[in-house]
XYZ file of C-alpha atoms in Angstrom:
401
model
C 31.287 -44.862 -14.658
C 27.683 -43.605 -14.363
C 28.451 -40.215 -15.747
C 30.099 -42.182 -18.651
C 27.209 -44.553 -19.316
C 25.113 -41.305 -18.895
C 27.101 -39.334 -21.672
C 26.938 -42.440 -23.981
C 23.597 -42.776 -24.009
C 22.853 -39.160 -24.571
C 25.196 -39.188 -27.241
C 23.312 -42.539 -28.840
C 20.019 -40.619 -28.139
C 18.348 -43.242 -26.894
C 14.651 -42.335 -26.542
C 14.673 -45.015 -23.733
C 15.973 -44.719 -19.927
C 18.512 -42.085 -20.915
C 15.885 -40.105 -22.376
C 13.559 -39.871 -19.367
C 16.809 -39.858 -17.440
C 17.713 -36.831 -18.623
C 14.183 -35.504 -18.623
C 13.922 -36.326 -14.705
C 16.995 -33.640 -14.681
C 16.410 -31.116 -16.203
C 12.579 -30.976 -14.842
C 12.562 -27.299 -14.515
C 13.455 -26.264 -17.845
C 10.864 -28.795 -18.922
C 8.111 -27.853 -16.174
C 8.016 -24.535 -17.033
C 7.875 -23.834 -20.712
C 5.377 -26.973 -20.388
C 3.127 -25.016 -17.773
C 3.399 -22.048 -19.662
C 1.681 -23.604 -22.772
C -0.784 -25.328 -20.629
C -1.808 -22.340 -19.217
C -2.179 -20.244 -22.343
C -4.354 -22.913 -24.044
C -6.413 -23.107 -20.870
C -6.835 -19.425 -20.853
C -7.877 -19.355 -24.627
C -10.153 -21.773 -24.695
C -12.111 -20.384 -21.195
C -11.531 -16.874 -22.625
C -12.997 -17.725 -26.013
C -10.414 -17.116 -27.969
C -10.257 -13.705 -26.296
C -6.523 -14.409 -24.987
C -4.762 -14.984 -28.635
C -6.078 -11.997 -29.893
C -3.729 -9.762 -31.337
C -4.772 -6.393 -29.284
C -4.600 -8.465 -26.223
C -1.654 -10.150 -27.035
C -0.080 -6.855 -27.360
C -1.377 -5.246 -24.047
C -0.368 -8.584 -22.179
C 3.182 -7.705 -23.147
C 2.925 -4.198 -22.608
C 1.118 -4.700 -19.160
C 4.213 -6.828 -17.772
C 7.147 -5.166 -19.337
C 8.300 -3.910 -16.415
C 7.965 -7.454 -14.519
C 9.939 -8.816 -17.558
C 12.829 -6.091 -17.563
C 12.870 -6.410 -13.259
C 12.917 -10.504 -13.337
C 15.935 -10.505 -15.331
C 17.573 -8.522 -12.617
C 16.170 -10.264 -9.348
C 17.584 -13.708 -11.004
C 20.968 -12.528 -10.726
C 20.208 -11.388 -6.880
C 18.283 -14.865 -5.602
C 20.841 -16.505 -7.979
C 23.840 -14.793 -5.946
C 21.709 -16.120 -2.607
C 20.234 -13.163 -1.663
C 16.825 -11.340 -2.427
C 15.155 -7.340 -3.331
C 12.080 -6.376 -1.798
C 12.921 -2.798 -2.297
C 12.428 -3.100 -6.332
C 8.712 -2.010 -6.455
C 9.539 1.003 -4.500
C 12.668 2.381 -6.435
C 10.534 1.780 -9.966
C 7.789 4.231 -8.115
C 10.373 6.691 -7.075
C 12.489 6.321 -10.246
C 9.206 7.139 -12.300
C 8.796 10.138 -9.390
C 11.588 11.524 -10.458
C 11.460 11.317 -13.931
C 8.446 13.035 -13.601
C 9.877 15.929 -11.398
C 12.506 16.080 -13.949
C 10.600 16.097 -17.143
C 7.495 17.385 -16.102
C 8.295 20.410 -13.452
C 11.487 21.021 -14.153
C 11.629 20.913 -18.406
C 14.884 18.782 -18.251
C 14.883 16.857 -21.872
C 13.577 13.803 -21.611
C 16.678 11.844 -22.743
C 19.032 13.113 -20.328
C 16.183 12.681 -17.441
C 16.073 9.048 -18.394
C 19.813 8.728 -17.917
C 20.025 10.331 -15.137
C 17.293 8.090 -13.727
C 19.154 5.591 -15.039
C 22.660 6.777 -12.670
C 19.959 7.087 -9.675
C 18.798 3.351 -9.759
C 22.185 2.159 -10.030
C 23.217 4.391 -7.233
C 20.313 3.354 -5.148
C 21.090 -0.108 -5.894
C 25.029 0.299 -5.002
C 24.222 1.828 -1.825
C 22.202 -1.266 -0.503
C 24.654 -3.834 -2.170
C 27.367 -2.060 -0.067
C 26.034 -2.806 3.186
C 24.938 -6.800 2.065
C 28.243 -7.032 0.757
C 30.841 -5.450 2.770
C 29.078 -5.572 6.045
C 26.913 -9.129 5.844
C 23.914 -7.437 6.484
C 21.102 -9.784 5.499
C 19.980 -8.201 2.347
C 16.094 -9.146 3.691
C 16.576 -6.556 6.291
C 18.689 -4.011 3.946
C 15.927 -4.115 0.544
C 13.435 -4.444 3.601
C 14.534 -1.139 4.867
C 14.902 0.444 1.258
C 11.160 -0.259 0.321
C 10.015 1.659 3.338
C 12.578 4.566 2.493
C 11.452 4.997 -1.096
C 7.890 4.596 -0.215
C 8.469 7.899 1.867
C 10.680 9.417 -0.240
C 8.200 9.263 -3.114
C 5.439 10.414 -1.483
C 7.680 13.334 -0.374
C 9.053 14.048 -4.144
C 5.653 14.538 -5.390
C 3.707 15.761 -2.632
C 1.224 13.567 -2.554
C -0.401 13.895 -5.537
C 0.280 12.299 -9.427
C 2.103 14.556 -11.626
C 1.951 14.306 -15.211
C 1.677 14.024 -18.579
C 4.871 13.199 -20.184
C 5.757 14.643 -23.384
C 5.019 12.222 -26.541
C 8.190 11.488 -27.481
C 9.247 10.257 -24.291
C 5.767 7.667 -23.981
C 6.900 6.110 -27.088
C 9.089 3.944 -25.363
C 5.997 2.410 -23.569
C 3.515 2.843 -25.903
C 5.371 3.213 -29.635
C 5.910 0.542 -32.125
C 8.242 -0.407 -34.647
C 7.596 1.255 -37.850
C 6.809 -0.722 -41.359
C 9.960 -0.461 -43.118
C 8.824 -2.911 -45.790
C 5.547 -2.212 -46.932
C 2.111 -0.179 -45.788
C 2.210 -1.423 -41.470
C -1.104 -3.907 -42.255
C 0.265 -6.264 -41.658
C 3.570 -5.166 -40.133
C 5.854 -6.924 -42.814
C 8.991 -5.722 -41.195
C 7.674 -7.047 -37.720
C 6.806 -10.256 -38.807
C 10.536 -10.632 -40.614
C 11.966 -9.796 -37.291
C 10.291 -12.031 -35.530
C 11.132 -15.149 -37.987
C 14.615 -13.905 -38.298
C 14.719 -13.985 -34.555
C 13.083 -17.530 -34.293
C 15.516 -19.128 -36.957
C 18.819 -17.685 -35.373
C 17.801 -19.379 -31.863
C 17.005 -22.443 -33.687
C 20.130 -21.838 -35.076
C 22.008 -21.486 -31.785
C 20.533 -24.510 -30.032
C 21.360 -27.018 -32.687
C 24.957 -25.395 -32.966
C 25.733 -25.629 -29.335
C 24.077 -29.564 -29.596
C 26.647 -30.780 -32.073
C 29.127 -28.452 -30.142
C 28.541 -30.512 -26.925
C 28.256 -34.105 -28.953
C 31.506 -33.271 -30.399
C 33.228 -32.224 -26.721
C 31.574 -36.007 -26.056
C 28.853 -34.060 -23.448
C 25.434 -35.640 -22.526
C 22.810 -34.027 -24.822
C 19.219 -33.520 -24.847
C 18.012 -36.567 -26.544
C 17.233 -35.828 -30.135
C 13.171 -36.583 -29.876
C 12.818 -33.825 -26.904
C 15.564 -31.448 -28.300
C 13.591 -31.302 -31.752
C 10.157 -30.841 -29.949
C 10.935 -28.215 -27.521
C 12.513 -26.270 -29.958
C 9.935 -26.639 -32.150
C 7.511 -25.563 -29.752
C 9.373 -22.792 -29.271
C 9.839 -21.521 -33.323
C 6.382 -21.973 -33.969
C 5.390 -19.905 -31.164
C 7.723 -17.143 -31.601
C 6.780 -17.414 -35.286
C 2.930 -17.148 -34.033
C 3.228 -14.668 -31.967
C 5.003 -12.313 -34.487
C 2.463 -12.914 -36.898
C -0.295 -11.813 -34.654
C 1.404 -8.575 -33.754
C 2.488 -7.786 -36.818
C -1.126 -8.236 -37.428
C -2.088 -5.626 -35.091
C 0.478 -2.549 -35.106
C 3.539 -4.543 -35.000
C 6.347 -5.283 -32.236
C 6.065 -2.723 -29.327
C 9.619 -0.484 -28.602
C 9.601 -1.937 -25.177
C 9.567 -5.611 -26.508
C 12.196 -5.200 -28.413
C 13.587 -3.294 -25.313
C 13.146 -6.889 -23.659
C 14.087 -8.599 -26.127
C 17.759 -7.370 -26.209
C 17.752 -7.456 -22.372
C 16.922 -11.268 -22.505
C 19.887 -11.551 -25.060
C 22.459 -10.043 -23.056
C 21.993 -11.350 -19.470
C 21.445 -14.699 -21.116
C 24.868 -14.726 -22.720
C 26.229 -12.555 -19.439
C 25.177 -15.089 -17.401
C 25.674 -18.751 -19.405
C 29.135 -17.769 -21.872
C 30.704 -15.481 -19.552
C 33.147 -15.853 -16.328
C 31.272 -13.130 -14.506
C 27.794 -15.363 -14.480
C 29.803 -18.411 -13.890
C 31.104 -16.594 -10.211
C 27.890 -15.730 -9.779
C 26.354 -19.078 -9.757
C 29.477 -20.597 -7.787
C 28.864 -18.029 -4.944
C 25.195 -18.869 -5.035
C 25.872 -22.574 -5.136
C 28.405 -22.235 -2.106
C 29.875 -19.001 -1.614
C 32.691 -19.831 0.858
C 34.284 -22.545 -2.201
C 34.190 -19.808 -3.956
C 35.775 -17.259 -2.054
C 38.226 -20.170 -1.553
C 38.937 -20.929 -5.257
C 39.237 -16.968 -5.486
C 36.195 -15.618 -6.354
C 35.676 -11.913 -5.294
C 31.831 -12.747 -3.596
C 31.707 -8.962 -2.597
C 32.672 -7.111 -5.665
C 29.787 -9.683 -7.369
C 27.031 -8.983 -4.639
C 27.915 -5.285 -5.163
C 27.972 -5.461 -8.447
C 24.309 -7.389 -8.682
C 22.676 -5.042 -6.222
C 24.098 -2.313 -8.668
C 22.562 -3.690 -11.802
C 19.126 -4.645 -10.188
C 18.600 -1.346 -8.822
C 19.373 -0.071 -12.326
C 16.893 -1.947 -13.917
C 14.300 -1.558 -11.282
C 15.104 2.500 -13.039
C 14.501 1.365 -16.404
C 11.376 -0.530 -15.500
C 10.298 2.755 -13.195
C 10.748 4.752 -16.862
C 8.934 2.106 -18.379
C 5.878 2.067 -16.042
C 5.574 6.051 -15.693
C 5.502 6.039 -19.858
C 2.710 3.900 -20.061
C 0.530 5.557 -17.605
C 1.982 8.694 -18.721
C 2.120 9.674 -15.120
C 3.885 9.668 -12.001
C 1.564 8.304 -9.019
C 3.028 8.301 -5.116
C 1.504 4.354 -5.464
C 3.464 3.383 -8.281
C 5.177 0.114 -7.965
C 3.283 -1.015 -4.534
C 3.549 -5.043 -4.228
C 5.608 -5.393 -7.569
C 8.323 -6.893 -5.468
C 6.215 -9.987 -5.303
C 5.410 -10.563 -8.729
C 8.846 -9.973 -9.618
C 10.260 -12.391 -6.702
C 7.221 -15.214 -8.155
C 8.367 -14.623 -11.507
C 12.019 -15.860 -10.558
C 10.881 -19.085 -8.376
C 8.107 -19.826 -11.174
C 10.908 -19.682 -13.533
C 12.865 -22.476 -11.500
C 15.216 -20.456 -9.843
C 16.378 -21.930 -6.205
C 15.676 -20.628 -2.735
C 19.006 -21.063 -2.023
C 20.942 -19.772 -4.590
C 22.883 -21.390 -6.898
C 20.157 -21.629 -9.874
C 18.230 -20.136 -12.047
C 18.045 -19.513 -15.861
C 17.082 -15.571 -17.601
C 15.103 -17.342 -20.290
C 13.260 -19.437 -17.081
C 12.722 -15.650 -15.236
C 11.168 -14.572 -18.570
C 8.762 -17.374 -18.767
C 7.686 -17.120 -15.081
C 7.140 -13.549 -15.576
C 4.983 -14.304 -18.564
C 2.713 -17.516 -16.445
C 2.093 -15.024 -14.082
C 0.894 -12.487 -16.994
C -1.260 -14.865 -18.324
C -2.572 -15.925 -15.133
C -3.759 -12.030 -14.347
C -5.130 -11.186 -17.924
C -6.805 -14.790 -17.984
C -8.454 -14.354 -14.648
C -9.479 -10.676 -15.453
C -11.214 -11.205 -19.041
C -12.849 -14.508 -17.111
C -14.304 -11.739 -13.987
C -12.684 -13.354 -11.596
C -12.014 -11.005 -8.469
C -8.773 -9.682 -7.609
C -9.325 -11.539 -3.960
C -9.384 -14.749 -5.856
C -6.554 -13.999 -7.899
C -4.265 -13.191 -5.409
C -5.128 -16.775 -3.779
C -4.697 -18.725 -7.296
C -1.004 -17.050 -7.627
C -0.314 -17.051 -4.325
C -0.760 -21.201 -4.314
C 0.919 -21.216 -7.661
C 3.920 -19.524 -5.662
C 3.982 -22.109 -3.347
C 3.740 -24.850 -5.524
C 6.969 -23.657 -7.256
C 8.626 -23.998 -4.235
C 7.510 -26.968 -3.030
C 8.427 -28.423 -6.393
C 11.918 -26.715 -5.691
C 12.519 -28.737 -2.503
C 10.794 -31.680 -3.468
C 13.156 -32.390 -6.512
C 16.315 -30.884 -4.373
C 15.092 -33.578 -1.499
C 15.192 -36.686 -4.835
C 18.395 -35.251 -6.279
């Protein structure tokens, strides 16, 4: 009966007690992209404007690419119920090897980058196996695997950075997306990609609204569906403009861009996300109703470690360089990024998008703090009590639910 009432009034879109009822749960889709703007206009009104600008709107996706591309993996792992502290370490020694490859070696860069591509996935396998055939805790296991690939980079390039890459192969860090409609000043294509982008997730949201209102669903109540979304349009609409305004979109956006787009359907339209989440939420229900936990474990092991070789790629391209302390304490910006986003401790939840946005409040929070002076001592406290307040927010709304 309370599910009904719930349903109707969602579907009357009451802006009264259903509203805020539906508000109170959904408070970490809300909390987030909320925080996130709060924090950005903080930022640019301390920084002086400094924060908005186009060049530095550019670098501050640039700068956490590889955060971005590694989040989106490590939400599938905590989602699953386990976690990856080895990520940091295989992005060092993927970018080792790439280097070794390209570098010493003359292999072309594009079959390098594949190859690097096999290795993560390998690397990734290989630890999955032992969480999910053997019940190792996967602390221990990715534990283990940071020390091994802190060694084995070290040992792969001796100790010292090797370097530069070839230009073609930095692009992918450090290129742009060319002008194909006009002179590149402003970036007319850019900025046509970007509103293109904006209108078809517009698009999406309100067709999967009236999709759910016609299956008789509870809905976001019309006054907070239109203003989030709007929110969202004009900043995605904002932001194009001011990097079109600069050189355009970066390769390695739209890189994230299609990442974002494919582990958000993978893991929200598909029947392999759907077994993911039920063997987070409860794993032996799901084992019970079928569900292969060990083959999905594997499998998410497999696909972080591969990414964790994309963002290794990633990182060695922009510093066009291969350094034995690449990737040292990434782990935890990546593992923030995921809880910040409103993924659980215990499995179960999470959201890409909400990864994304994590990744991005702790972007803001470094480039903020670092135009404002502020010393890395201090900034490690500020997101280290940001962590925690994500969590206790976590168990503190699990605890009223």
């Amino acid at each position: 009966m309370t599910d009904t009432l719930t349903s109707q009034t969602s579907r009357d879109d009451s802006p009264s007690m259903g509203g805020w009822a539906f508000v109170k749960g959904h408070l970490r889709e809300y909390g987030i992209l909320i925080a996130l703007v709060v924090i950005m206009a903080f930022f640019q009104v301390a920084t002086g404007g400094i924060l908005l600008k186009p060049v530095n709107l550019t670098n501050l996706i640039l700068q956490n690419s590889y955060i971005v591309i590694m989040a989106v993996g490590m939400l599938l792992v905590i989602v699953s119920g386990n976690i990856d502290l080895s990520v940091g370490s295989v992005l060092g020694f993927i970018g080792a090897l790439a280097a070794v490859m390209i570098v010493e070696w003359n292999i072309p860069y594009v079959l390098a980058g594949f190859l690097c591509l096999i290795a993560g996935a390998m690397i990734g396998a290989a630890q999955g196996f032992w969480i999910a055939y053997f019940r190792i805790p996967s602390f221990i296991v990715t534990l283990a695997g940071m020390l091994v690939f802190k060694g084995l980079t070290l040992w792969l390039l001796e100790g010292q950075s090797v370097g530069p890459f070839p230009p073609t192969f930095r692009l992918i860090a450090s290129g742009f997306v060319p002008d194909f409609f006009g002179s590149g000043k402003p970036n007319i294509f850019s900025l046509v990609a970007g509103v293109a982008v904006a209108a078809v997730l517009l698009w999406l949201a309100v067709r999967t609204r009236n999709r759910q209102k016609a299956a008789g669903a509870a809905v976001e109540p019309a006054g907070f569906f239109i203003g989030r979304n709007a929110v969202i349009f004009a900043a995605l609409v904002y932001m194009s403009w001011l990097m079109a305004d600069f050189r355009g979109l970066p390769n390695v956006f739209v890189v994230m861009a299609l990442l974002i787009a494919i582990y958000s359907f993978l893991t929200s339209r598909t029947t392999f996300g759907r077994r993911i989440y039920a063997v987070g939420g409860n794993e032996k229900a799901a084992m019970l109703s079928g569900i292969n936990s060990k083959r999905l474990t594997f499998i998410t092991f497999a696909n972080m470690g591969m990414l964790a070789a994309l963002a290794g790629l990633v990182f060695a391209a922009r510093l066009n360089t291969a350094t034995p302390k690449a990737g040292i304490a990434f782990e935890l910006d990546v593992i923030a990024a995921v809880f910040i986003g409103g993924a659980s401790m215990s499995g179960g939840v999470g959201t890409v998008v909400g990864a994304v946005i994590g990744a991005f409040i702790m972007g803001v929070m470094n480039n903020g703090m670092s135009i404002l002076g502020i010393g890395i001592d201090w900034q490690q406290v500020i997101k280290g009590l940001v962590l925690l307040a994500a969590v206790i927010f976590d168990v503190m709304n699990k605890q009223k639910g």
